[in-house]
Short mmCIF file of C-alpha atoms in Angstrom, two decimals:
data_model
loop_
_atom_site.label_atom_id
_atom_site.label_comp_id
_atom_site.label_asym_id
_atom_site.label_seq_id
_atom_site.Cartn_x
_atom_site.Cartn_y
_atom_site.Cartn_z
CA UNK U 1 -16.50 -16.39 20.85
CA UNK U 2 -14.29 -16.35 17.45
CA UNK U 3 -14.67 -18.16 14.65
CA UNK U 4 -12.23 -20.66 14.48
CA UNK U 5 -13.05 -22.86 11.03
CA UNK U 6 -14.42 -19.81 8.61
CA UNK U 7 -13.46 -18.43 4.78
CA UNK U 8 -11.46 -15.59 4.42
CA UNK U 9 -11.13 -13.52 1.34
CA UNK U 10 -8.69 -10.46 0.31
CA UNK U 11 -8.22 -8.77 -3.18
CA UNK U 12 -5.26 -7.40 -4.85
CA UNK U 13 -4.85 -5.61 -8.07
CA UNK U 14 -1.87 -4.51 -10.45
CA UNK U 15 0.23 -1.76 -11.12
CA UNK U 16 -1.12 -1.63 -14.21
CA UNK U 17 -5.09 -0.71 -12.50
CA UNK U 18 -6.85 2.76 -13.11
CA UNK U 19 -6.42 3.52 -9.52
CA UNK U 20 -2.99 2.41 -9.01
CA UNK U 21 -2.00 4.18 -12.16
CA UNK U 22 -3.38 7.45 -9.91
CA UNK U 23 -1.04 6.16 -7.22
CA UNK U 24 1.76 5.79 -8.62
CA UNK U 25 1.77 9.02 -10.41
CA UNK U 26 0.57 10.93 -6.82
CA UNK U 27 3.46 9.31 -4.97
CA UNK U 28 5.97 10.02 -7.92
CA UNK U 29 5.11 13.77 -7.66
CA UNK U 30 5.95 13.16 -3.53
CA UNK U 31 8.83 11.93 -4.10
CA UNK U 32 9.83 14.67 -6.96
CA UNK U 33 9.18 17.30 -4.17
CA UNK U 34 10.90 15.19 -1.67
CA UNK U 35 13.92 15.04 -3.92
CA UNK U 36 14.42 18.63 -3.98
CA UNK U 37 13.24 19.38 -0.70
CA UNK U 38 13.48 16.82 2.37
CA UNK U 39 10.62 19.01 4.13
CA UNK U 40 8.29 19.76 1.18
CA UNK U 41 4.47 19.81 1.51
CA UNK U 42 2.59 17.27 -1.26
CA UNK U 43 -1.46 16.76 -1.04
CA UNK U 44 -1.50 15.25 -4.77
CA UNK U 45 -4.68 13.47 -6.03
CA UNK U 46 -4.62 12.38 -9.57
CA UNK U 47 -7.44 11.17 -12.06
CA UNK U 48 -7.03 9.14 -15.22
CA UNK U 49 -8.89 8.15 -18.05
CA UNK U 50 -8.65 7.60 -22.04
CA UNK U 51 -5.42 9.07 -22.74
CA UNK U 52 -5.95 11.84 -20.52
CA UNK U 53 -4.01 12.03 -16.60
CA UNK U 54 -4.97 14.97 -14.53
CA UNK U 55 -3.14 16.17 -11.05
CA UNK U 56 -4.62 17.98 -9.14
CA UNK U 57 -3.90 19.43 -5.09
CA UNK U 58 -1.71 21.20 -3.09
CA UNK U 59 2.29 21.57 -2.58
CA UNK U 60 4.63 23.91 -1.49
CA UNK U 61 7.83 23.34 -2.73
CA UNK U 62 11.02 24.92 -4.52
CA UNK U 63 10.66 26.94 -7.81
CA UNK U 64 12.59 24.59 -9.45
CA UNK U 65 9.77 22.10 -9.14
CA UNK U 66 7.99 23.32 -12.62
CA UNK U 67 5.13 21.70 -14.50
CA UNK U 68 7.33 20.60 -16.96
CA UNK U 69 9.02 18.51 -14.90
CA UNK U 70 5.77 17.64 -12.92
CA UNK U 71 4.42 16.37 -16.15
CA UNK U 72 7.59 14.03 -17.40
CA UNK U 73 7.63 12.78 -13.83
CA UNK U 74 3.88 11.74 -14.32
CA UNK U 75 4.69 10.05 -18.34
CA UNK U 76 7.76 8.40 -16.75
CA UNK U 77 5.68 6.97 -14.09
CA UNK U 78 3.11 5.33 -16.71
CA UNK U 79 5.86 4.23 -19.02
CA UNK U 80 7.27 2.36 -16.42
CA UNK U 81 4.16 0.30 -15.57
CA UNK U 82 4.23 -0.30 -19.32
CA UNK U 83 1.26 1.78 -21.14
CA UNK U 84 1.69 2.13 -25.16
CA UNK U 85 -1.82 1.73 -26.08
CA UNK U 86 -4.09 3.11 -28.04
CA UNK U 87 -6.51 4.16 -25.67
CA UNK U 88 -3.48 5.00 -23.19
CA UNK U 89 -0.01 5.66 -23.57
CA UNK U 90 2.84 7.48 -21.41
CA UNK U 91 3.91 9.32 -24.77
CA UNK U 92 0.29 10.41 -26.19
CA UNK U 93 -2.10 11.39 -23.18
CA UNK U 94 -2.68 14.87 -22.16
CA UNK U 95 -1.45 15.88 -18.84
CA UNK U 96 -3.17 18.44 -16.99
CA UNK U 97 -2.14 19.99 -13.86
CA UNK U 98 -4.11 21.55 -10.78
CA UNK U 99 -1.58 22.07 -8.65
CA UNK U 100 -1.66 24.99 -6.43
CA UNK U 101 0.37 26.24 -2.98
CA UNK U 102 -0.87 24.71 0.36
CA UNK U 103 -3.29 26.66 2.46
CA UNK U 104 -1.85 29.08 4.84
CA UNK U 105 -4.53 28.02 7.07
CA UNK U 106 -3.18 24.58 7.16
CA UNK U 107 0.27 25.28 6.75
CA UNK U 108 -0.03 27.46 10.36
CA UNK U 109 -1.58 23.88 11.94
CA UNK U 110 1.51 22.06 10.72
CA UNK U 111 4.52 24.37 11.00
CA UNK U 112 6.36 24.67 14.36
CA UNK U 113 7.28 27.42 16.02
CA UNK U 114 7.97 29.10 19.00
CA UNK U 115 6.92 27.01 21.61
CA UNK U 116 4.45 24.96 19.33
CA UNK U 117 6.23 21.42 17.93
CA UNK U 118 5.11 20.18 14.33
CA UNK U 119 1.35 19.70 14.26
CA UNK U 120 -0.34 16.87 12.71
CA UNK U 121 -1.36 17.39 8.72
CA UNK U 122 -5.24 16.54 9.73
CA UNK U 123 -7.38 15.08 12.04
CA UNK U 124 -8.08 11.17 11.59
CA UNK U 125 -7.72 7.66 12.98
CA UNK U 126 -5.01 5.51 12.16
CA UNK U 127 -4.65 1.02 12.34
CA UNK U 128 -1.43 -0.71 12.19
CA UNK U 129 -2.13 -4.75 12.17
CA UNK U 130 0.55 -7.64 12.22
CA UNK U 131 -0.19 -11.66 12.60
CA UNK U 132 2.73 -14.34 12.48
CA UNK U 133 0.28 -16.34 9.40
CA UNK U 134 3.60 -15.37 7.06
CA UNK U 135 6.64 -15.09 7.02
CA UNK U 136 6.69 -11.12 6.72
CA UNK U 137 3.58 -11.12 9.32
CA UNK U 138 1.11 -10.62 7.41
CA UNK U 139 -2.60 -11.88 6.66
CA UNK U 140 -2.62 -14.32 4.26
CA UNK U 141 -5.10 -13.79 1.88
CA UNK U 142 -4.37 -10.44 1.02
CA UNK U 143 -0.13 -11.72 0.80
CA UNK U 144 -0.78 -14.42 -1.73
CA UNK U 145 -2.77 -11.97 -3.73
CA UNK U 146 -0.29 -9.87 -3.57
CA UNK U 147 2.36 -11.95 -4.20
CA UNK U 148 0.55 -14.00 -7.63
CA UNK U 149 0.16 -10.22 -9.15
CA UNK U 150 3.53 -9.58 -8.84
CA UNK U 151 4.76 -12.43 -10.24
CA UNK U 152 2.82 -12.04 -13.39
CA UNK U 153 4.12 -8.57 -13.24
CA UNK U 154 7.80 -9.75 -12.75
CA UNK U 155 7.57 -11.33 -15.79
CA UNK U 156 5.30 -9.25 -18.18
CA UNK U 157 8.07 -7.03 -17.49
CA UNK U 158 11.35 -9.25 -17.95
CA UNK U 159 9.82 -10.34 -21.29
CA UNK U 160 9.01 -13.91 -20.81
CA UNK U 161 5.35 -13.55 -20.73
CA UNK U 162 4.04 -11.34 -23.51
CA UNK U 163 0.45 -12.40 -23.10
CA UNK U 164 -0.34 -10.52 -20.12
CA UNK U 165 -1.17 -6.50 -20.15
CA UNK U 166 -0.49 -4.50 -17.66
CA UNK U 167 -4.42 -4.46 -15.56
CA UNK U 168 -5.29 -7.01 -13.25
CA UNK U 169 -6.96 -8.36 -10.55
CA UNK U 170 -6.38 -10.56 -8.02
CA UNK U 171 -8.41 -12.51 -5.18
CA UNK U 172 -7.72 -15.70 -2.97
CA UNK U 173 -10.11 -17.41 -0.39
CA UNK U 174 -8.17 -19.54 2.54
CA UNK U 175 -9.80 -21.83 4.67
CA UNK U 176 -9.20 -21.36 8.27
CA UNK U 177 -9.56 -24.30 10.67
CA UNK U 178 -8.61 -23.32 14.13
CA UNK U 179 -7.78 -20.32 13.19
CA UNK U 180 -4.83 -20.91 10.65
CA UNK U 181 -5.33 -20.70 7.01
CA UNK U 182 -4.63 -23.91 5.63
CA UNK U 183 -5.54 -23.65 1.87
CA UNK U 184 -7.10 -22.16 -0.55
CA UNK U 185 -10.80 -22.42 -1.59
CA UNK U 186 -11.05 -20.15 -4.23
CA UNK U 187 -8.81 -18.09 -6.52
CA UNK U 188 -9.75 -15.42 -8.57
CA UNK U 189 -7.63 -13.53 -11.58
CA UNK U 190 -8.98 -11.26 -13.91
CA UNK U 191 -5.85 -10.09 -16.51
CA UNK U 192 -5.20 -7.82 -19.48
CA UNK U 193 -4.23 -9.81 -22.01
CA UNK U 194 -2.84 -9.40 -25.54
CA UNK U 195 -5.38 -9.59 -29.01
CA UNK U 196 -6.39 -12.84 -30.26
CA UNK U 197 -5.52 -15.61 -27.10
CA UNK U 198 -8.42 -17.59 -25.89
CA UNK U 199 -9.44 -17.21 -22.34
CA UNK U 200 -8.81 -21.48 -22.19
CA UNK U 201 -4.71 -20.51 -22.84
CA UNK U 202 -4.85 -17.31 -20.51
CA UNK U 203 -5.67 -19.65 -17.84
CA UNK U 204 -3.45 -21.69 -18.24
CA UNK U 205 -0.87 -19.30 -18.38
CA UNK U 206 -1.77 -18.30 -15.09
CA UNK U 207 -2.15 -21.64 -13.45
CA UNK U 208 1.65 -21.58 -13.15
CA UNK U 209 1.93 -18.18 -11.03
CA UNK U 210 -0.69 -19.02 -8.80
CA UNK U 211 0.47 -22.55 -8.13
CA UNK U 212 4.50 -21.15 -7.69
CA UNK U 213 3.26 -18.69 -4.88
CA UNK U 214 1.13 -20.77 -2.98
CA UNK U 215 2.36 -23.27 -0.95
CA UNK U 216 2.48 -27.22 -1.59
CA UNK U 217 -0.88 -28.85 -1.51
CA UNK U 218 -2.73 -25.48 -1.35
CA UNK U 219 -4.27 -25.04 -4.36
CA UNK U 220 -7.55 -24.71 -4.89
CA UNK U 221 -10.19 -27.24 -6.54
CA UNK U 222 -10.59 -26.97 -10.02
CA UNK U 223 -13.98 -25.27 -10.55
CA UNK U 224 -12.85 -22.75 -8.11
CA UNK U 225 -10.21 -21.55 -10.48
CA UNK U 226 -11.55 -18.29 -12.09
CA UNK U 227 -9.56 -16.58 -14.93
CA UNK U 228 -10.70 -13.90 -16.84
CA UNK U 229 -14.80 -15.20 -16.02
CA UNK U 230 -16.52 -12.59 -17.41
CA UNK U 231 -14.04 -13.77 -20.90
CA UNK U 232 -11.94 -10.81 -22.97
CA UNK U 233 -10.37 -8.68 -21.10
CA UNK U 234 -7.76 -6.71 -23.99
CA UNK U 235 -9.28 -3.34 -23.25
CA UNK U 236 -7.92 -2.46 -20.03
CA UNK U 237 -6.21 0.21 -17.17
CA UNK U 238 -7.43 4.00 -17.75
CA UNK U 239 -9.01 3.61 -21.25
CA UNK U 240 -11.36 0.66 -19.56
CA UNK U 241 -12.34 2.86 -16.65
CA UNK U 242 -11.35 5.88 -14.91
CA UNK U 243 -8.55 5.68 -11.78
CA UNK U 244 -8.72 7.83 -9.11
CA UNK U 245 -6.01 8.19 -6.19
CA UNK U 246 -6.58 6.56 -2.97
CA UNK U 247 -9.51 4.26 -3.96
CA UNK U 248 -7.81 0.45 -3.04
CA UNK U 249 -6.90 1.49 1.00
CA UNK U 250 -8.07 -2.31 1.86
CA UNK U 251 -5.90 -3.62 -0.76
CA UNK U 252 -2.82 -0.77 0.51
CA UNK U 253 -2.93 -2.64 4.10
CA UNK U 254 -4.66 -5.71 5.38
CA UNK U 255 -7.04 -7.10 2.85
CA UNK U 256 -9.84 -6.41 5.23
CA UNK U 257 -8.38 -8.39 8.17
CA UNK U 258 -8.10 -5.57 10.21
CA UNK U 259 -9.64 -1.80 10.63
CA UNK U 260 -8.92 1.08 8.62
CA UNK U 261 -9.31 4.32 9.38
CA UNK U 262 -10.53 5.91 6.09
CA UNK U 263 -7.53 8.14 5.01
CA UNK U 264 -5.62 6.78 1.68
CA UNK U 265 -1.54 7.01 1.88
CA UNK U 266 -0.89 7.75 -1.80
CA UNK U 267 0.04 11.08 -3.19
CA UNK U 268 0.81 12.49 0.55
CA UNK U 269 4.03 13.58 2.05
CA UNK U 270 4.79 12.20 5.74
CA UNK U 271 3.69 15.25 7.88
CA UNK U 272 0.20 13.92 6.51
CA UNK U 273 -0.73 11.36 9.53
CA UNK U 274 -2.90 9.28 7.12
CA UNK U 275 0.15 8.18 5.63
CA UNK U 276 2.99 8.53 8.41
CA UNK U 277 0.82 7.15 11.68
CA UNK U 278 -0.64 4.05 9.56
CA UNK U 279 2.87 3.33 9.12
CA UNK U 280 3.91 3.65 12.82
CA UNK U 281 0.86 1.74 13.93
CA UNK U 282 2.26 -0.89 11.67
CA UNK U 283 5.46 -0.79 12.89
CA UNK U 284 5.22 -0.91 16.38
CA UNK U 285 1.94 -3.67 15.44
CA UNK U 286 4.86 -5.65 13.77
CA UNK U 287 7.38 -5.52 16.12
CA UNK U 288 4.59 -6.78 19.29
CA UNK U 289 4.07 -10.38 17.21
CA UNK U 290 7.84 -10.55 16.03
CA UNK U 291 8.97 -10.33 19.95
CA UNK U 292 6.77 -13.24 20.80
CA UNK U 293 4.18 -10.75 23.22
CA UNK U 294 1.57 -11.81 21.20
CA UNK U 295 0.33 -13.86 17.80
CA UNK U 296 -1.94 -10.89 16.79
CA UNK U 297 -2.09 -7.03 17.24
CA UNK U 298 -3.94 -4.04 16.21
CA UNK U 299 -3.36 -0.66 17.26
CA UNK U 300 -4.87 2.11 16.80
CA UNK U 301 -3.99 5.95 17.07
CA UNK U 302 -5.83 9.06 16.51
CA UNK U 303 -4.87 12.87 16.34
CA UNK U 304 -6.06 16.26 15.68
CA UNK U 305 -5.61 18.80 13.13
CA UNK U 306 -2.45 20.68 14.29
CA UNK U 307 -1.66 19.08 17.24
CA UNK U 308 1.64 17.12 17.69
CA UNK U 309 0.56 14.48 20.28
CA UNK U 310 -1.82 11.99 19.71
CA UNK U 311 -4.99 11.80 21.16
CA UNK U 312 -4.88 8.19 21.79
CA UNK U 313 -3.48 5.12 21.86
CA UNK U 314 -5.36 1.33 21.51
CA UNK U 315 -4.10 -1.92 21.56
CA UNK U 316 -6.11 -4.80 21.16
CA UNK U 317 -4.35 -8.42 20.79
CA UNK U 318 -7.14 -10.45 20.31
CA UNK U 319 -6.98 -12.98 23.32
CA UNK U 320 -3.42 -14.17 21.86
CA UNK U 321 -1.24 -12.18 24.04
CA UNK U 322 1.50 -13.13 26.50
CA UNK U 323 1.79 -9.43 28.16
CA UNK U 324 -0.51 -7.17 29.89
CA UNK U 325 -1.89 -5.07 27.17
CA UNK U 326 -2.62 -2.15 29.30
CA UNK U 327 1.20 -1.84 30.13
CA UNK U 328 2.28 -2.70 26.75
CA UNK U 329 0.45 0.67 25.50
CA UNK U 330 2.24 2.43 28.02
CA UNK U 331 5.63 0.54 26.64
CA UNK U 332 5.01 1.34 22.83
CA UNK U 333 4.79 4.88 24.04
CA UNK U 334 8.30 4.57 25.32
CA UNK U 335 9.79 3.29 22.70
CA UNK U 336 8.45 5.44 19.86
CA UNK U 337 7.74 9.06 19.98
CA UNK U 338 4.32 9.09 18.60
CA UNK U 339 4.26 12.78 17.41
CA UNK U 340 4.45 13.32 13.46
CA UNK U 341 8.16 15.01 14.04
CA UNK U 342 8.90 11.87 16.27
CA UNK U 343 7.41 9.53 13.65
CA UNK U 344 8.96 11.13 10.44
CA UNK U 345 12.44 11.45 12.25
CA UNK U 346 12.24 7.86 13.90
CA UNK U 347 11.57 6.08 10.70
CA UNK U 348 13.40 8.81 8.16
CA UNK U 349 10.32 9.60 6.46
CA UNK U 350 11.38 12.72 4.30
CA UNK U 351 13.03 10.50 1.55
CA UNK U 352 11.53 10.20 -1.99
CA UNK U 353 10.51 6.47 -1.12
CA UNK U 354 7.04 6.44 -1.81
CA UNK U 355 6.34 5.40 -5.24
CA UNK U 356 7.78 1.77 -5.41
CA UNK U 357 5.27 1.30 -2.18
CA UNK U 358 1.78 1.97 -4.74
CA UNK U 359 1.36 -1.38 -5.66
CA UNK U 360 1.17 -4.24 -4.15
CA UNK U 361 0.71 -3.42 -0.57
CA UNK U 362 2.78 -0.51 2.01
CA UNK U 363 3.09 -3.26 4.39
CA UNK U 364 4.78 -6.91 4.39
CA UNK U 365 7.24 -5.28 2.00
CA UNK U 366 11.27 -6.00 2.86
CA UNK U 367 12.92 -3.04 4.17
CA UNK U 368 15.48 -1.62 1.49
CA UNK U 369 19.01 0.03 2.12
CA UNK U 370 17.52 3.72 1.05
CA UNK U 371 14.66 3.58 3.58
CA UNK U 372 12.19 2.45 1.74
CA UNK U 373 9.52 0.48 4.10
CA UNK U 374 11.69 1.26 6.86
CA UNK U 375 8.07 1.03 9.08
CA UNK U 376 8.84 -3.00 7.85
CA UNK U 377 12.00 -3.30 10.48
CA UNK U 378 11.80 -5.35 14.03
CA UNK U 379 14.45 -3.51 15.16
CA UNK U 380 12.43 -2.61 18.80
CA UNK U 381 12.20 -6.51 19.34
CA UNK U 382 14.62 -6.92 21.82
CA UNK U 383 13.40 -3.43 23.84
CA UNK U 384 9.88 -4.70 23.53
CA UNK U 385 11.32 -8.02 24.83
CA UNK U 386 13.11 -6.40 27.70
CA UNK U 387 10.19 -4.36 29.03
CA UNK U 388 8.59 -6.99 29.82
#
């Protein structure tokens, strides 16, 4: 029997994080290739520390793609999130770059031809998760610790908070009682913060975005409020500790409230299923709970190395549905080719849309007029609706 009356806790962190750094400048370099090349091949891992970024993987991509313009893509990237410091800054690192032409061996896997459709990119399982607890059916834990880290972000980066650097951390405990979170028991940020300002005015400072993004009556009690607990925190992002891409997957998806399958998204173009079939999982995930066939859902697909269909599909709606779940597998097969052609063409996947999606979470975003997050749209509501 579940839980009904239990603690839940997700984390969050910044743009401005040593791993987030990493994925933001892997999915910049995707969507550089992307932009000259709808169909180009990106496997980009990057590693930062004191002023130094390296990139490192495989591509294959036009000739006009140099590593000049690889590296200002990859200073543009950390200007943006707002690095001039000392130990780290867009202008002043060195830039190093590994980059070398994708294996023929896996480039035979992927390609089509003849008779052969468009293989997968590798082997691996896949989760897609949706639960009407927001708005944008999500879990809520890992959305309101989403949501307080972009506020601060919003406005470190309109000017009206200069206090705040760009590294932090996020993390918010809700109480559940039967089974809905109704408050918060315990929030948690850790922030960069500017030279001189006592940790007693930092949190106050953040009392304000914590309280706007939570809802009335929600906040927690006062000695669960952490800020900044273990004190200064003005040494921060790379030159505090190394980044690496792909290391926050919990904090990319579901804050922990549902499976993952292992594979990171960042830094990969969309004939890598890691990225692409996480996306679809989501997709079809959300669009179960926004028809009403159930409150929860989790599905999961895997594939192989070079082969277009996938191996399997598993739905599990934890007790909440209103639909046979056996039949509704065989439905969300009907609706959605499942193949990585089928999944890149159904939600336009070759588009440089990937770097706005490495912070703050690839899911529970709002679906944008270019593409971006289009794995975000119900539009298969009212076909999931009529199947059944």
């Amino acid at each position: 029997m579940r839980q009904s009356n239990y603690l839940f806790t997700s984390e969050s962190v910044s743009e401005g994080h040593p791993d987030k750094v990493c994925d933001r400048i892997s999915d910049t370099i995707v969507d550089l290739y992307l932009s000259h090349d709808p169909y180009a091949r990106v496997a980009c891992e990057t590693l930062t520390t004191t002023n130094r970024i390296v990139l490192a993987g495989e591509v294959r991509g036009p000739e006009t793609i140099t590593k000049d313009l690889i590296e200002q893509s990859a200073r543009e990237a950390v200007k943006d999130i707002g690095y001039e410091q000392d130990g780290f800054h867009w202008e002043n690192a060195a830039v190093d770059i590994f980059l070398h032409e994708q294996s023929v061996d896996i480039a035979q896997g992927v390609d089509a031809s003849g008779n052969k459709d468009e293989g997968a990119g590798d082997q691996g399982i896949m989760f897609g998760y949706a639960v009407n607890e927001t708005d944008v059916l999500m879990p809520a834990p890992i959305y309101y610790s989403h949501e307080i880290l972009k506020s601060m972000a919003a406005a470190r980066h309109d000017g009206s908070e200069t206090v705040f650097g760009p590294d932090s951390k996020s993390q918010v405990t809700l109480a559940y009682e039967n089974g809905r979170p109704v408050r918060a028991a315990s929030v948690v940020v850790s922030t960069q913060h500017s030279e001189g300002v006592s940790t007693d005015d930092v949190r106050e400072i953040v009392r304000k975005y914590v309280s706007n993004v939570l809802p009335d009556g929600w906040m927690c009690p006062e000695d669960e409020f952490y800020v900044n607990p273990t004190g200064n925190f003005v040494i921060g992002g790379p030159d505090g500790d190394a980044g690496l891409t792909g290391r926050k997957i919990i904090v990319d998806t579901y804050g922990g409230a549902a499976p993952h399958g292992g594979g990171a998204f960042s830094g990969k173009d969309p004939t890598k299923v890691d990225r692409s079939a996480a996306y679809a999982s989501r997709y079809l995930a959300k669009n179960v709970v926004a028809a009403g066939l159930a409150d929860k859902c989790c599905i999961q697909v895997s594939y192989a190395i070079g082969v277009s269909k996938p191996l399997s599909l598993y739905v599990d709606l934890y007790g909440t549905g209103k639909v046979d779940e056996s039949k509704l597998s065989d439905v969300l097969l009907q609706v959605m080719d499942l193949s990585p052609r089928g999944i890149r063409e159904h939600l336009q996947l070759n588009r440089p849309i990937y770097a706005r999606s490495a912070a703050y979470g690839h899911f529970g975003r709002t679906p944008e007029e270019d593409g971006g997050f289009s794995w975000e749209k119900t539009d298969l509501v009212d076909e999931l609706k009529g199947a059944f």
